[in-house]
Coordinates of C-alpha atoms in Angstrom, one line a residue:
Chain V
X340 CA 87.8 80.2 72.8
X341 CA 84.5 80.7 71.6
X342 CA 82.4 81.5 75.0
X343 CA 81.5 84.9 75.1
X344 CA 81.9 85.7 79.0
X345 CA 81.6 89.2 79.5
X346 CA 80.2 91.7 77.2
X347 CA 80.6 95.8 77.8
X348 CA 77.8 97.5 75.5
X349 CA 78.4 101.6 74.9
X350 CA 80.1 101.8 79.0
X351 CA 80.3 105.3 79.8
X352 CA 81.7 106.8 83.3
X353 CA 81.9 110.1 84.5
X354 CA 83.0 110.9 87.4
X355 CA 81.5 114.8 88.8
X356 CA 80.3 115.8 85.2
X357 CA 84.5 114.9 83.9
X358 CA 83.9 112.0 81.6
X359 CA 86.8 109.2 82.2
X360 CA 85.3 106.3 80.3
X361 CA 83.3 107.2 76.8
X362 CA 81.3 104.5 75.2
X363 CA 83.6 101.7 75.3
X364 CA 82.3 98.5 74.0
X365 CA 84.2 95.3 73.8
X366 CA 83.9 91.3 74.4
X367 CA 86.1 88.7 76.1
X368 CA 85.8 85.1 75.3
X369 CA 86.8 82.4 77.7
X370 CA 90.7 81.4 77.6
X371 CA 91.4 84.7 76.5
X372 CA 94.1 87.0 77.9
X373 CA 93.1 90.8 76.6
X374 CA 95.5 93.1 77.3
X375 CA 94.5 97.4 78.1
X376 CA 97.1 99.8 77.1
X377 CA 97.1 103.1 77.0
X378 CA 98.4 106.5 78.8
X379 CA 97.4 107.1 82.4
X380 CA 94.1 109.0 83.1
X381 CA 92.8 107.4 79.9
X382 CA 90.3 105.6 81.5
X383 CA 92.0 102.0 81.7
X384 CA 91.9 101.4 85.5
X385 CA 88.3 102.9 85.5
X386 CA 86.8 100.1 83.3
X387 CA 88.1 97.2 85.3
X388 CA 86.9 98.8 88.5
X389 CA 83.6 98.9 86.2
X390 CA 83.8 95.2 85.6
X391 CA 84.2 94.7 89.3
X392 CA 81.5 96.6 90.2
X393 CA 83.8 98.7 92.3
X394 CA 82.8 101.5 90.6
X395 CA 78.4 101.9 89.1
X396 CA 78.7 102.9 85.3
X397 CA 77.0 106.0 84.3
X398 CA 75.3 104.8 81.2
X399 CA 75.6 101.4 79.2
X400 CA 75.6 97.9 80.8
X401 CA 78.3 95.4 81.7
X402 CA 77.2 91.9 81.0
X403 CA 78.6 88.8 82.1
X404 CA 77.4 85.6 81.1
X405 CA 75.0 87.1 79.4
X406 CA 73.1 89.3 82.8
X407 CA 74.0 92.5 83.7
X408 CA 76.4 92.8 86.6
X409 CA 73.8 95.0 88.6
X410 CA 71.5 91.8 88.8
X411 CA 74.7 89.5 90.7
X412 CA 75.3 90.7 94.3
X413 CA 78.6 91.8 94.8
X414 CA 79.3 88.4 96.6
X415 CA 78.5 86.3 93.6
X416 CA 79.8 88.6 90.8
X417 CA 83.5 88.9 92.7
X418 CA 83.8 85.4 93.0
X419 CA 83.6 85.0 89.3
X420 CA 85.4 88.0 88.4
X421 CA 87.9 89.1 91.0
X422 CA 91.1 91.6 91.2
X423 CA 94.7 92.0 91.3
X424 CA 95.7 95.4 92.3
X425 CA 98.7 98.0 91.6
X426 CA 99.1 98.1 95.3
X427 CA 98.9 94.8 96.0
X428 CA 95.6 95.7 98.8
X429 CA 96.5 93.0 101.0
X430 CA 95.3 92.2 104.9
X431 CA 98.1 93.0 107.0
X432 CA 96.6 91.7 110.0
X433 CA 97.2 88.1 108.5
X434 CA 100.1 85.9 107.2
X435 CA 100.0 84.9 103.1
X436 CA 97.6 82.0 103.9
X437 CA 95.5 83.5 105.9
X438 CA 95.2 86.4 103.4
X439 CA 94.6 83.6 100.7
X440 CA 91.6 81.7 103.1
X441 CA 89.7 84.5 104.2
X442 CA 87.4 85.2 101.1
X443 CA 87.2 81.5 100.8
X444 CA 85.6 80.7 104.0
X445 CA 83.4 84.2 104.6
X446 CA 82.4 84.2 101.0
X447 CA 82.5 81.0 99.5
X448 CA 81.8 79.2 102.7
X449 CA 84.5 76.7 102.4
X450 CA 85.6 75.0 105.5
X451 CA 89.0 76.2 106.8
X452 CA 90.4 73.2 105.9
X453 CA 89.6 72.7 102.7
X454 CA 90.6 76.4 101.9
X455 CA 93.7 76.0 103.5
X456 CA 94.6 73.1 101.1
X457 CA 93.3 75.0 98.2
X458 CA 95.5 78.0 99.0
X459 CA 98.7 76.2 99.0
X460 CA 97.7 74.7 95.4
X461 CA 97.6 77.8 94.8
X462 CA 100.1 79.8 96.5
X463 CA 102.5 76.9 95.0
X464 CA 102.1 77.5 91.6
X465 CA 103.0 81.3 92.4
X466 CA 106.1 79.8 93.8
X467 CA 105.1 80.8 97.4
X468 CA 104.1 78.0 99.2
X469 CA 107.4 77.9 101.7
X470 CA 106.0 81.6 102.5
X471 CA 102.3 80.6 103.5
X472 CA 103.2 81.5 107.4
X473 CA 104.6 84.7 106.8
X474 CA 104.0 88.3 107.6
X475 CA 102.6 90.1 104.3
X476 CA 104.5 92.9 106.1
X477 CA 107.6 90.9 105.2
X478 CA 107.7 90.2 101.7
X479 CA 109.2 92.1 98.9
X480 CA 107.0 93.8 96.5
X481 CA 107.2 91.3 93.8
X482 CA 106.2 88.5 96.7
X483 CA 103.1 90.4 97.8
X484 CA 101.5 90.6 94.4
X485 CA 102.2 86.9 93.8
X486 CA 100.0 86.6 97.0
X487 CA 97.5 89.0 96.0
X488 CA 97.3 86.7 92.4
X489 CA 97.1 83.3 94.5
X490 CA 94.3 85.4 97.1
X491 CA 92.3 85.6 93.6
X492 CA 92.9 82.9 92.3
X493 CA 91.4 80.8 95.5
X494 CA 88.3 81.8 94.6
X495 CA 88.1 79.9 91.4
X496 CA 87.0 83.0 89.1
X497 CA 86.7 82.6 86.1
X498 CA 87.9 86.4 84.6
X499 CA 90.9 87.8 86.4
X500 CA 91.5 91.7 86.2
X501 CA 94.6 92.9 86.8
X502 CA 94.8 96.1 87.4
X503 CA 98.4 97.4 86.4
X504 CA 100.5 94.6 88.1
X505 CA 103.7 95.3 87.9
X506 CA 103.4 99.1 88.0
X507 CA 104.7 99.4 91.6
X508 CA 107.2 96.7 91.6
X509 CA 111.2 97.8 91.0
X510 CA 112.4 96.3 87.5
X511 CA 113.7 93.1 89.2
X512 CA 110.6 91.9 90.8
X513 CA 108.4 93.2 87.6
X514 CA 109.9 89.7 85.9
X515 CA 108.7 87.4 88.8
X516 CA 105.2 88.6 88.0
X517 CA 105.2 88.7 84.5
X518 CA 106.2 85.3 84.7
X519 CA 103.2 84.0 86.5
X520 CA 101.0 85.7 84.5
X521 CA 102.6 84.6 81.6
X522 CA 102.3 80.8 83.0
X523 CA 97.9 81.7 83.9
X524 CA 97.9 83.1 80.7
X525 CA 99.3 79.5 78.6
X526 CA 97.0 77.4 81.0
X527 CA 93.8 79.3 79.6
X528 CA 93.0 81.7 82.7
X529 CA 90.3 84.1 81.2
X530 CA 92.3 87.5 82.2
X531 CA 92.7 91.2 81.7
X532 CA 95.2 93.1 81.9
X533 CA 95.8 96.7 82.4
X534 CA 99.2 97.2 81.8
X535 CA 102.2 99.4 81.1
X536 CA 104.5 96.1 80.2
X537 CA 104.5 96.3 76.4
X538 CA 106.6 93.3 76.0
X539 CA 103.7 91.3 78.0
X540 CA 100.7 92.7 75.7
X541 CA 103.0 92.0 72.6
X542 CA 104.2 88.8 73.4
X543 CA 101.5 87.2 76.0
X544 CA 98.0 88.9 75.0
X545 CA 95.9 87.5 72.3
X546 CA 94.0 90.8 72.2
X547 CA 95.5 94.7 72.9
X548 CA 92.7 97.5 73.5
X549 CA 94.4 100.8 73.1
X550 CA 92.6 103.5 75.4
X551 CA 92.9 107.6 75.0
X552 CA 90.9 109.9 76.2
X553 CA 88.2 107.9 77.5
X554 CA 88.0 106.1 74.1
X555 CA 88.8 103.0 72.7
X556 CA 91.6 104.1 70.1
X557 CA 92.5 100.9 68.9
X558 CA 92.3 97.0 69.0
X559 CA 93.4 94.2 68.0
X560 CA 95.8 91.5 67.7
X561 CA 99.2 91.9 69.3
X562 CA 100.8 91.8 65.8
X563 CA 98.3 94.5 64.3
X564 CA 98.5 96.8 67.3
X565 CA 102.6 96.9 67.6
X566 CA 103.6 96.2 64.0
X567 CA 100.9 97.5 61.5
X568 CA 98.9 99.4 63.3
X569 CA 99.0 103.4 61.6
X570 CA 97.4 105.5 64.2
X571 CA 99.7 108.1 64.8
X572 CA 98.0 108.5 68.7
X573 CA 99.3 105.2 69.3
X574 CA 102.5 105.0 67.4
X575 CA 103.7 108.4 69.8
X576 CA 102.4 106.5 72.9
X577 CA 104.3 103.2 71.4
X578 CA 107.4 105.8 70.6
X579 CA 107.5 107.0 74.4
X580 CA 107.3 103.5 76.0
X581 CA 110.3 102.0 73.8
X582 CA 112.1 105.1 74.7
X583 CA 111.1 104.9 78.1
X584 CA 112.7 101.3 77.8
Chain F
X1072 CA 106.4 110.7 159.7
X1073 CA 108.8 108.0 160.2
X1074 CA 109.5 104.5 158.7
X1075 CA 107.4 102.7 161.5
X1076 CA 104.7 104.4 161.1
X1077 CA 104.5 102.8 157.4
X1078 CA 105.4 99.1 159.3
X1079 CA 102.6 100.3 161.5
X1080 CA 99.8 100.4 158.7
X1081 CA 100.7 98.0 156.5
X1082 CA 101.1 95.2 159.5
X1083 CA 97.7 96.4 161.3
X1084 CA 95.9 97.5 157.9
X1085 CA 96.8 95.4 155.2
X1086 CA 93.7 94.2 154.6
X1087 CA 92.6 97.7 153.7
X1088 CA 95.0 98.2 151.5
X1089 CA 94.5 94.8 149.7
X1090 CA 91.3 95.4 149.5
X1091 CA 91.9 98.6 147.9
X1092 CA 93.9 97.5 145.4
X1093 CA 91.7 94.4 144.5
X1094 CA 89.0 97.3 144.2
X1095 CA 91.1 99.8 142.0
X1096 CA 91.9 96.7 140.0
X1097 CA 88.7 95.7 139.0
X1098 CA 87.5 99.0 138.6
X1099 CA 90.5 99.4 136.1
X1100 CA 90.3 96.7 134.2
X1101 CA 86.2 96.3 133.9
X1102 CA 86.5 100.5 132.8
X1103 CA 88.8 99.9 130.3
X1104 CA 87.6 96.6 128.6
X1105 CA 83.7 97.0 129.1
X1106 CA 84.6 100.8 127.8
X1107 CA 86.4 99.2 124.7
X1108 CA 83.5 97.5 123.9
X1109 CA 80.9 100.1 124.2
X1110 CA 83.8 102.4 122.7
X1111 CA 83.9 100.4 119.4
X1112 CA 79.9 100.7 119.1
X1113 CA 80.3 104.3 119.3
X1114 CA 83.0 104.7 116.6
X1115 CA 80.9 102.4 114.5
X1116 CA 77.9 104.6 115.0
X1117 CA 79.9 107.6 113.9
X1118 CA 81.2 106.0 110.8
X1119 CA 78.0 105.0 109.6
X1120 CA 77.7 105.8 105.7
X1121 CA 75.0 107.7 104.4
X1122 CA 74.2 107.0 101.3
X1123 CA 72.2 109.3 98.6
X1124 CA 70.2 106.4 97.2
X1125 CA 68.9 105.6 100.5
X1126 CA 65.6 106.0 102.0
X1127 CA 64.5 109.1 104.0
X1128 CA 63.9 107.0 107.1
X1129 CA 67.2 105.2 106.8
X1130 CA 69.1 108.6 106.6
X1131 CA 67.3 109.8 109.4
X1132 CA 68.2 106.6 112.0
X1133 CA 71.7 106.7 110.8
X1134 CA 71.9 110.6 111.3
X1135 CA 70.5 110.2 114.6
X1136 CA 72.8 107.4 115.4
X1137 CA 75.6 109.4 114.3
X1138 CA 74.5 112.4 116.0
X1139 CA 74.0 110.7 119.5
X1140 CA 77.5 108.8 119.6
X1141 CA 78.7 112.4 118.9
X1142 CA 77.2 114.2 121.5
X1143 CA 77.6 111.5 123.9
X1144 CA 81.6 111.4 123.3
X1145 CA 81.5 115.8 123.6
X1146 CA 79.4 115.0 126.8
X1147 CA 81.5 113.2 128.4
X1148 CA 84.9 114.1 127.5
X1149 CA 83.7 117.7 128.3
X1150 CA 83.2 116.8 131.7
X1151 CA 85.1 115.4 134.6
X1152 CA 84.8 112.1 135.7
X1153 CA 84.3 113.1 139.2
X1154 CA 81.2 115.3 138.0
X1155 CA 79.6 112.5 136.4
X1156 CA 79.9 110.3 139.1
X1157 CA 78.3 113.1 141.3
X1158 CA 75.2 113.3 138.8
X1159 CA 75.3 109.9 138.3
X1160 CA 75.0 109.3 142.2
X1161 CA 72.2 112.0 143.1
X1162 CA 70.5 111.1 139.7
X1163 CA 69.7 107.8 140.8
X1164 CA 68.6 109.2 143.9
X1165 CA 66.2 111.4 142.5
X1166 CA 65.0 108.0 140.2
X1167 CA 64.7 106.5 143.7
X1168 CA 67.6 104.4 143.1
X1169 CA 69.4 102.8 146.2
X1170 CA 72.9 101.6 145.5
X1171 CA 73.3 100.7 148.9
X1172 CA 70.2 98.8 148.7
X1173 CA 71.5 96.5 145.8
X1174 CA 73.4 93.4 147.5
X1175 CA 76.1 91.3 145.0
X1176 CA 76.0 87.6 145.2
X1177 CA 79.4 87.4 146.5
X1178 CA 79.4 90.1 149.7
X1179 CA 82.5 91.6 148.7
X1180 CA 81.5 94.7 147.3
X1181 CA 78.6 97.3 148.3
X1182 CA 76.7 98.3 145.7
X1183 CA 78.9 101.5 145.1
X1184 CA 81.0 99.7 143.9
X1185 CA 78.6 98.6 141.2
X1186 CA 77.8 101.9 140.6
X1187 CA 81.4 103.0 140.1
X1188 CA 81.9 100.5 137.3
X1189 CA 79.2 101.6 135.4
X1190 CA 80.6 105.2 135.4
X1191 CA 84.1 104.3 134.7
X1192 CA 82.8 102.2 132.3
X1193 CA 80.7 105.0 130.7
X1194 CA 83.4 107.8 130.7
X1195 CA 85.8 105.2 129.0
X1196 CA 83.9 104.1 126.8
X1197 CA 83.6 108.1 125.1
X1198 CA 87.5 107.9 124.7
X1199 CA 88.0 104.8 123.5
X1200 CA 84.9 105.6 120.8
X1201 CA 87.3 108.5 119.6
X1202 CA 90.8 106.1 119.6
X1203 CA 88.7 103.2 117.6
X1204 CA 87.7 105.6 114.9
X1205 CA 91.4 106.8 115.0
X1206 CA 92.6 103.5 114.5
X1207 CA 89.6 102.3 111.7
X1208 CA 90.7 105.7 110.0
X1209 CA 94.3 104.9 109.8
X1210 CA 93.7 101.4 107.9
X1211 CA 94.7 101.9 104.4
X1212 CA 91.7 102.4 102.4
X1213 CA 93.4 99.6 99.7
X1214 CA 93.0 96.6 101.8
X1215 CA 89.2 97.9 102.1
X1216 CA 89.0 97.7 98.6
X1217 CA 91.0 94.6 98.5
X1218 CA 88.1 93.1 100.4
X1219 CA 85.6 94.2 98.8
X1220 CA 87.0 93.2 96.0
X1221 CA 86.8 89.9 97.3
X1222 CA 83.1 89.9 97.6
X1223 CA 83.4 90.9 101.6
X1224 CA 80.8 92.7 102.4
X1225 CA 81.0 96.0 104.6
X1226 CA 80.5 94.2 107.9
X1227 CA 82.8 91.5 107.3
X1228 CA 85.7 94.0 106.3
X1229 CA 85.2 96.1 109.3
X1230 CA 85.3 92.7 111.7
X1231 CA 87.3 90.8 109.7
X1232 CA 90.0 93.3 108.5
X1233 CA 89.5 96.7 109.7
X1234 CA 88.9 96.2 113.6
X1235 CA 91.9 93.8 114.1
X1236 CA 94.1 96.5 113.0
X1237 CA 92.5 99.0 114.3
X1238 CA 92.8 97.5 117.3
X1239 CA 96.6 96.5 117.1
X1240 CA 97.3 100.0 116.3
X1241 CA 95.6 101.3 118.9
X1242 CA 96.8 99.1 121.6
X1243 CA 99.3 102.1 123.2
X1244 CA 96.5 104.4 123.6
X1245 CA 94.3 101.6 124.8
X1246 CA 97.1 100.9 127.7
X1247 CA 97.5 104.5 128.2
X1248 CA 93.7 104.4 128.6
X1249 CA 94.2 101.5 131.1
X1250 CA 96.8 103.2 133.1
X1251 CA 94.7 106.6 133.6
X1252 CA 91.9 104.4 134.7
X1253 CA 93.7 102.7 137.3
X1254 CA 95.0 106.4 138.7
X1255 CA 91.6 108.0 137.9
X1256 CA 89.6 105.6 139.4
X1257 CA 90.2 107.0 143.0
X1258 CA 87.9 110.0 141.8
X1259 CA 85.1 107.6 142.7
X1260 CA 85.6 107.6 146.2
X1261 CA 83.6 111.0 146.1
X1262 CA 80.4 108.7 145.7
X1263 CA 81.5 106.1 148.2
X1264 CA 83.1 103.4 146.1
X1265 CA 85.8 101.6 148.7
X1266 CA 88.6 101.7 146.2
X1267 CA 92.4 101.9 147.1
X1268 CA 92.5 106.2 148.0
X1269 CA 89.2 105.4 149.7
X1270 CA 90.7 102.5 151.9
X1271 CA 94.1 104.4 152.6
X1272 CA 92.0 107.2 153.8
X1273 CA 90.1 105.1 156.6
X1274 CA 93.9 104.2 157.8
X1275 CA 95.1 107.6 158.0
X1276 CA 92.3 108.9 159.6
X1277 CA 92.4 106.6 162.3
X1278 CA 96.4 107.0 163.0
X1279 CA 96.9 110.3 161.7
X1280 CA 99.5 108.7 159.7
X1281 CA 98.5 110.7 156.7
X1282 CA 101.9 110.9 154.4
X1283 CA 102.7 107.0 155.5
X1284 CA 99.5 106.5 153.5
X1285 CA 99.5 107.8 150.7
X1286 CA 103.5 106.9 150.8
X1287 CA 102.0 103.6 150.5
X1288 CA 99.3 104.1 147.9
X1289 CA 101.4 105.6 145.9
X1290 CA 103.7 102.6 145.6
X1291 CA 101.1 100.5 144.8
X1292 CA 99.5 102.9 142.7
X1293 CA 103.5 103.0 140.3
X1294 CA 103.1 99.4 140.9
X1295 CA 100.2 98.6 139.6
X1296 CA 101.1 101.0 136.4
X1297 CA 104.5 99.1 135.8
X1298 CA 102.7 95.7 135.8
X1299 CA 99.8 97.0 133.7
X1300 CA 102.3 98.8 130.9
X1301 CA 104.4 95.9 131.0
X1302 CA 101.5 93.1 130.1
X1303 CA 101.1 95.7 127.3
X1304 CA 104.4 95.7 125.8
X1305 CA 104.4 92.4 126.2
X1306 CA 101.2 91.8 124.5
X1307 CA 102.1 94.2 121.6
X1308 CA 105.2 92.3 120.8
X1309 CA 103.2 88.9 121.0
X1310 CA 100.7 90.4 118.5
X1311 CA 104.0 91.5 115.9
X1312 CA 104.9 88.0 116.1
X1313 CA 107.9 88.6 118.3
X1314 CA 109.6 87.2 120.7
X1315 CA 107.9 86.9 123.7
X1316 CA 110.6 89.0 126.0
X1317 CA 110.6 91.1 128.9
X1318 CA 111.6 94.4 128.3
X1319 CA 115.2 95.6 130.5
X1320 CA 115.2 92.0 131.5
X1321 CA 115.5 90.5 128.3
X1322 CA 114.1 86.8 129.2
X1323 CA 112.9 84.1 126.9
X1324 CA 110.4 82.1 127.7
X1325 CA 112.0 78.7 127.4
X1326 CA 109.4 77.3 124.8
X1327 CA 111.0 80.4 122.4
X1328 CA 114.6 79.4 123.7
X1329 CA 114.3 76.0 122.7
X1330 CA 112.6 76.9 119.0

């Protein structure tokens, strides 16, 4: 775990003169599964869409393997680093393979094939395979973002954002997810998660950032962040989210 | 007006009306698909981004691309069809240009007829422009991102993930589209094009069988709707991955039977 892969140096974002993301620096080695908490609006969702270069930062850079991400083309940088989303953001012209195929072949020039196979390695170890012909229009929330994790994971990238999972899933389906996660995270998938699960950052996460205002509050290890940890900003966020529980 | 009058026409002038209908047909279905096509060009021209960071001249040939699709879609829907195929007609002969004068390969058809097509074609074409951009407007702006997210780049999304939909969840209005066409087509007999009013018109004239006529036209007119608006049910629930049924009859095609 020693590979530095992506490095974000003083990342600021504003969005119409209202700063969302205010110098935020941080690193994430290979094999590591970081974990962003924080209240909503504090900036979380904007630094990942940084990372994918959904969204141009206003000042700072974003360096992955060392280049800034302004110097990939989109093409090349989101087949390294690509996305999970909160909505899932999947094609529903086409069935659960042909959702996981698609970036394969048009941007990673696979033959169909080849892609095909790779997507039911793939949608297999999300526990979908017997769903690869199916409607996305079909499955339940929890089996659309198991798609939408094999869909990224087809592309053999080596960072995986996740961009609040499990936040539109009903409490049943959230466990389904976790648990893949949980499983990508054990195998040494280089991932970060933006998340409102607190047992997932304590338990799964080798790293917690904690984000307010913009800011990076706090980080560290799960054990520091949850059990040591003094900042009374984050013990009253930590104080809602086990009362929320 | 009696019912022999109607034996009358259709046993001495069924080739008119055959011919008619083969017309109307044609005229329908080139209008409507060659209008799709030219339809989704416009739509793409008026959703063309404009950027900040881009180049003055690159503004300025994507503002004028926009700005012609747009006035050629208030043009045309503005007007009626029957108007344009008047200007169209004396237009070309003001530009010197004989339809009658330009002969098909098959000897079917007089050149009218070739002239009809384009204007059908045309005057589609500005509605279907506006029921695209409907349809690429109603595709949720997350599976954009998704794609993008993927490393698609703006093209591929649109063809690859935008347009299908689009397309799906347009097909009603594109049928609707299809059915007017097939009714508004007779408008073109004002500029000589031997469609199916045209052809009942030469029958009627002759007999004075006027109302057995258009009696008849107007059959094949409904007809001609109901088989069109069927093939689009059917192809709508072909493209939800249903089975392939016929509405009020409620048949399966064996192949689904036997599944």
């Amino acid at each position: 775990m020693s590979e530095v892969l992506l490095q974000l140096d003083h990342v600021s974002k504003t969005f119409d003169g209202t700063p969302v993301v205010k110098d935020v620096s941080f690193e994430v080695k290979k094999g590591e599964c970081l974990a962003i908490i924080g209240s909503s609006g504090s900036g979380k969702s904007t630094i990942l869409r940084c990372i994918n270069h959904l969204e141009e930062v206003s000042s700072g850079a974003i360096l992955y393997q060392g280049k800034n991400i302004k110097d990939y083309s989109d093409k090349e940088l989101r087949s390294k680093i690509s996305m999970v989303f909160q909505s899932f953001n999947l094609f529903n012209n086409l069935d659960v393979l042909g959702n996981c195929v698609l970036g394969q072949v048009h941007v990673l020039h696979r033959e169909k094939k080849r892609a095909q196979e790779i997507a039911m390695i793939h949608l297999q170890e999300v526990g979908l395979s017997e769903r690869a012909h199916a409607k996305v229009s079909v499955l339940s929330g929890g089996q659309k973002q198991r798609v939408a994790i094999a869909r990224s994971l087809c592309m053999d990238p080596d960072i995986v954002l996740f961009d609040e999972p499990t936040s539109a899933l009903d409490p049943e389906m959230v466990g389904e997810v976790l648990s893949v996660m949980k499983t990508l995270a054990e195998k040494g998938l280089t991932m970060i998660v933006v998340t409102h699960e607190m047992s997932f950052a304590e338990n799964v996460s080798d790293r917690v950032l904690f984000f307010d205002d913009g800011f990076i509050k706090e980080q560290g290890t799960p054990h520091y962040i949850f059990q040591e940890c003094a900042n009374p900003r984050l013990k009253t966020f930590l104080g809602h989210k086990s009362f929320s529980k | 007006m009696n019912s022999s009058d109607i034996s009358y026409l259709l046993s001495h002038y069924w080739s008119n009306f055959l011919y008619g209908t083969l017309s109307t047909v044609i005229l329908s279905i080139v209008g409507t698909f060659g209008g799709l096509l030219l339809g989704i060009f416009l739509a793409f021209a008026e959703r063309v981004v404009i950027k900040k960071e881009l180049k003055w001249y690159q503004k300025g040939w994507r503002y004028a691309l926009k700005g012609l699709a747009n006035f050629y879609s208030v043009l045309i829907r503005g007007t009626p069809m029957m108007v344009q195929a008047m200007i169209f007609k004396y237009g070309c002969q003001a530009l010197g240009v004989n339809w009658n004068a330009i002969a098909p390969g098959i000897q079917i058809f007089d050149g009218w007829f070739y002239a009809g097509l384009i204007v059908i074609t045309f005057n589609t074409a500005a509605y279907m422009g506006e029921i695209v951009k409907a349809g690429l407007n109603g595709i949720d702006k997350g599976q954009l991102e998704g794609a993008s997210a993927l490393g698609l780049s703006p093209f591929q999304t649109l063809f690859l993930v935008s347009l299908p939909q689009a397309l799906r969840n347009a097909i009603p209005t594109i049928g609707n589209e299809w059915v007017v066409n097939i009714k508004d087509s007779s408008v073109l007999n004002v500029i000589g094009v031997t469609e199916l009013y045209f052809m009942s018109g030469q029958a009627a004239n002759k007999n004075y069988m006027f109302m057995a006529s258009y009696l008849i036209i107007a059959l094949i007119y409904l007809l001609l709707t109901l088989i069109t608006t069927l093939i689009l049910k059917l192809s709508e629930r072909k493209m939800d991955g249903k089975k392939f049924s016929i509405p009020f009859f409620h048949y399966r095609a064996k192949k689904e039977a036997s599944v």
